[in-house]
XYZ file of N, CA, C and O in Angstrom:
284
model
N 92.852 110.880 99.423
C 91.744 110.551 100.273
C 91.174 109.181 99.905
O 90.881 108.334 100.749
N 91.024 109.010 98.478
C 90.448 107.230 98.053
C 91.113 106.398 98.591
O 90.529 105.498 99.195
N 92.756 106.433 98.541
C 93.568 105.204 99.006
C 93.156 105.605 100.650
O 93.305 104.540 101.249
N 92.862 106.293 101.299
C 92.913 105.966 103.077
C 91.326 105.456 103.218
O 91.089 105.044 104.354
N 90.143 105.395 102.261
C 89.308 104.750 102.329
C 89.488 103.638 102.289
O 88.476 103.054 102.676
N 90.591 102.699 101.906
C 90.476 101.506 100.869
C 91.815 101.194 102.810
O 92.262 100.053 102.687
N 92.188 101.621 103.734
C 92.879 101.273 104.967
C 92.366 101.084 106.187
O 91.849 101.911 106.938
N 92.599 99.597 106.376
C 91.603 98.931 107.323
C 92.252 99.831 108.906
O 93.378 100.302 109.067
N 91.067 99.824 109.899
C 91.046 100.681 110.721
C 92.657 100.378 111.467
O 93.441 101.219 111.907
N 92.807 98.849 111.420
C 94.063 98.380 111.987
C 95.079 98.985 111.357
O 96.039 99.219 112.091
N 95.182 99.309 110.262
C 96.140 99.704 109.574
C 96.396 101.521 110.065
O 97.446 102.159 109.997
N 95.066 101.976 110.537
C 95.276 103.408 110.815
C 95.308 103.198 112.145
O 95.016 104.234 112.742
N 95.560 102.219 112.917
C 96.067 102.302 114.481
C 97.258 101.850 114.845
O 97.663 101.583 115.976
N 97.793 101.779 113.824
C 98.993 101.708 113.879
C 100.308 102.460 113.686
O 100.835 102.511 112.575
N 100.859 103.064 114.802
C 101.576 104.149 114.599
C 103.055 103.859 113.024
O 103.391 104.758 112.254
N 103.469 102.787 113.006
C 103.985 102.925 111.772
C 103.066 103.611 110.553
O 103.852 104.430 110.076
N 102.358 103.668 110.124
C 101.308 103.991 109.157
C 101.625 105.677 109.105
O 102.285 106.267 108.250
N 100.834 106.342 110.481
C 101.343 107.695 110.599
C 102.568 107.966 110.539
O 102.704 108.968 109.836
N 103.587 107.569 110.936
C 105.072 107.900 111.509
C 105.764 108.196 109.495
O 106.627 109.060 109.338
N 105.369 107.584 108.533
C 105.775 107.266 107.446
C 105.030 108.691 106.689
O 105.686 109.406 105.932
N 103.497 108.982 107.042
C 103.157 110.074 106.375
C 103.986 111.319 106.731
O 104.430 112.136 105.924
N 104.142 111.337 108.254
C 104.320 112.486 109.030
C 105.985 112.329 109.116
O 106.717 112.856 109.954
N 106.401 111.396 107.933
C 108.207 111.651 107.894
C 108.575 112.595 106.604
O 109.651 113.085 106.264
N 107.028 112.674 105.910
C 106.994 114.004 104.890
C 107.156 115.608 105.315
O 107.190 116.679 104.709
N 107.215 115.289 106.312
C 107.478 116.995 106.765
C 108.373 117.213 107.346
O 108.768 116.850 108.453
N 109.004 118.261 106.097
C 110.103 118.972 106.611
C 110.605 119.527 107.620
O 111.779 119.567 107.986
N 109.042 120.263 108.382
C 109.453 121.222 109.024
C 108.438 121.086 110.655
O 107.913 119.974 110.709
N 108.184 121.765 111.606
C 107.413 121.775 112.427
C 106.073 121.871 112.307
O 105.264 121.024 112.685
N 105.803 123.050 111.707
C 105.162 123.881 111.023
C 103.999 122.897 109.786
O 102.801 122.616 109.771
N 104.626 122.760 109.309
C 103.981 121.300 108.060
C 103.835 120.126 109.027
O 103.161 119.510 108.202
N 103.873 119.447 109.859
C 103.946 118.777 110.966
C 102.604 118.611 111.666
O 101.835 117.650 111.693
N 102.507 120.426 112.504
C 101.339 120.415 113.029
C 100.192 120.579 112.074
O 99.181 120.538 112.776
N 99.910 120.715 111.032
C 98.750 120.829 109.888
C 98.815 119.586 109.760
O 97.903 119.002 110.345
N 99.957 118.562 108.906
C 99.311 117.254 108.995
C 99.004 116.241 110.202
O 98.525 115.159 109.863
N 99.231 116.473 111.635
C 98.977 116.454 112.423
C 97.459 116.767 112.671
O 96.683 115.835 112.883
N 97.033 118.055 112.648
C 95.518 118.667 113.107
C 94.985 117.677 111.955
O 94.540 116.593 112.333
N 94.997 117.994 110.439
C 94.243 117.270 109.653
C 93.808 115.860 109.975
O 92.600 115.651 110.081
N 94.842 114.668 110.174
C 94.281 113.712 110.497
C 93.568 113.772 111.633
O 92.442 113.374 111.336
N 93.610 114.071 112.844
C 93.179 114.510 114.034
C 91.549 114.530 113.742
O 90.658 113.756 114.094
N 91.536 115.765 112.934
C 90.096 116.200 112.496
C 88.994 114.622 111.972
O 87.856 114.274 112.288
N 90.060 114.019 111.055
C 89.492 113.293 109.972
C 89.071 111.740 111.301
O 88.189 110.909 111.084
N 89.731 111.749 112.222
C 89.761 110.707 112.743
C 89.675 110.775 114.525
O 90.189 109.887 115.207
N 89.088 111.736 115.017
C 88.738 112.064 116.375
C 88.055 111.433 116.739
O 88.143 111.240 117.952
N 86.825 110.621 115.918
C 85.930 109.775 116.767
C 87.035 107.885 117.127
O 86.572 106.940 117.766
N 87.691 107.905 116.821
C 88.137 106.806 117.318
C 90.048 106.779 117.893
O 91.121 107.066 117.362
N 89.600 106.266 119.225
C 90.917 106.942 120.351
C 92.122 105.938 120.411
O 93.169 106.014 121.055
N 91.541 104.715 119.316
C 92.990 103.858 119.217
C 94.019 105.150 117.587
O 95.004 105.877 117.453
N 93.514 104.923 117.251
C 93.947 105.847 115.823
C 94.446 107.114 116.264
O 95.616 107.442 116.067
N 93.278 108.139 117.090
C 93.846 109.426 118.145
C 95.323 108.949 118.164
O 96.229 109.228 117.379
N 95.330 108.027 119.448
C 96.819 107.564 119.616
C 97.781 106.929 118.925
O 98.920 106.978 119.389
N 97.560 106.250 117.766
C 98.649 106.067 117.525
C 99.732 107.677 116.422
O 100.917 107.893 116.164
N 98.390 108.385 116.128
C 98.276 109.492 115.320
C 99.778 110.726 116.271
O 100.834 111.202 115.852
N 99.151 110.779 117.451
C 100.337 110.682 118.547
C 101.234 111.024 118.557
O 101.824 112.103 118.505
N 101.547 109.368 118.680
C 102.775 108.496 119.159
C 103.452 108.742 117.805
O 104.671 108.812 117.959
N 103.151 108.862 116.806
C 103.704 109.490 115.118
C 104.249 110.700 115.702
O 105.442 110.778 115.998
N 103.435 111.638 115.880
C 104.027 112.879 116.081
C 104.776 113.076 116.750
O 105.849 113.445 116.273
N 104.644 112.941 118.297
C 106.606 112.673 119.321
C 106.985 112.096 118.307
O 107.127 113.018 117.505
N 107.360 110.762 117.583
C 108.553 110.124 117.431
C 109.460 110.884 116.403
O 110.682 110.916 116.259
N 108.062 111.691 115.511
C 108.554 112.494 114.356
C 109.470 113.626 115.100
O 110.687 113.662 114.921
N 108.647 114.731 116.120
C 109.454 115.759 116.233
C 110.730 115.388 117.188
O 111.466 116.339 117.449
N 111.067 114.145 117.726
C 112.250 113.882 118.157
C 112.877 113.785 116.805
O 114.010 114.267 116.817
N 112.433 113.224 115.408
C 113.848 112.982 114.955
C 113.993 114.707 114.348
O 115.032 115.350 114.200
N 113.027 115.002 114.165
C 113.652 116.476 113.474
C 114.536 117.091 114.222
O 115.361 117.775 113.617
N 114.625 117.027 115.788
C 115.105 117.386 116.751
C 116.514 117.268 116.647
O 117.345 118.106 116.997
N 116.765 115.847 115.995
C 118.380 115.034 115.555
C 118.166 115.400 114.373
O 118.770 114.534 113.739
N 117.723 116.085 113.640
C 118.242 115.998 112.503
C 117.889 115.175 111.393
O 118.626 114.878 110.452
N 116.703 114.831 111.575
C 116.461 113.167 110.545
C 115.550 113.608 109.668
O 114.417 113.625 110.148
N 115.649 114.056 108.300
C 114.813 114.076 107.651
C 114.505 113.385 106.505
O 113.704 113.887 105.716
N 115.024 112.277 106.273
C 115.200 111.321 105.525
C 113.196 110.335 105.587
O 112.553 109.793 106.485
N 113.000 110.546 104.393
C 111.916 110.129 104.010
C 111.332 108.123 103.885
O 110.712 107.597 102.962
N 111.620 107.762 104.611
C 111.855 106.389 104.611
C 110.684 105.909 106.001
O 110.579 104.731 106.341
C-alpha cells in the first residue's frame, strides 16, 4: 500500500501499470478480487476506473491463450 502512495495518478491511469499487477493472477478467480480491490481503492476517479479495465480484458484474454507468464 506505501509504494502505490508514492504513484503519480498518471502512473495509475495507465493501463500498463494494472496489466503488470493483474499478470499475477493465476487464475480467474484471483483476478476478480484484485480487480474489485483496486476498483474499491480507486472509484472516485474514471480515468484510473478505465484503465483498471482495459487491464482486466487484456488479462482475461491472455489467460484465455494460455499466458501466464509474469512479465
Amino acid at each position: 500500500m506505501l509504494t502505490e502512495e508514492k504513484i503519480t495518478i498518471e502512473e495509475l491511469g495507465d493501463k500498463g501499470h494494472w496489466l503488470r499487477k493483474f499478470r499475477k493472477a493465476k487464475n480467474l478467480n484471483t483476478l476478480q478480487l484484485m480487480v474489485s480491490n483496486a476498483i474499491d481503492r480507486h472509484h472516485a476517479t474514471p480515468a484510473i476506473v478505465a484503465a483498471i479495465y482495459l487491464a482486466e480484458c487484456q488479462r482475461e484474454r491472455e489467460m484465455e491463450q494460455g499466458r501466464y507468464l509474469d512479465r
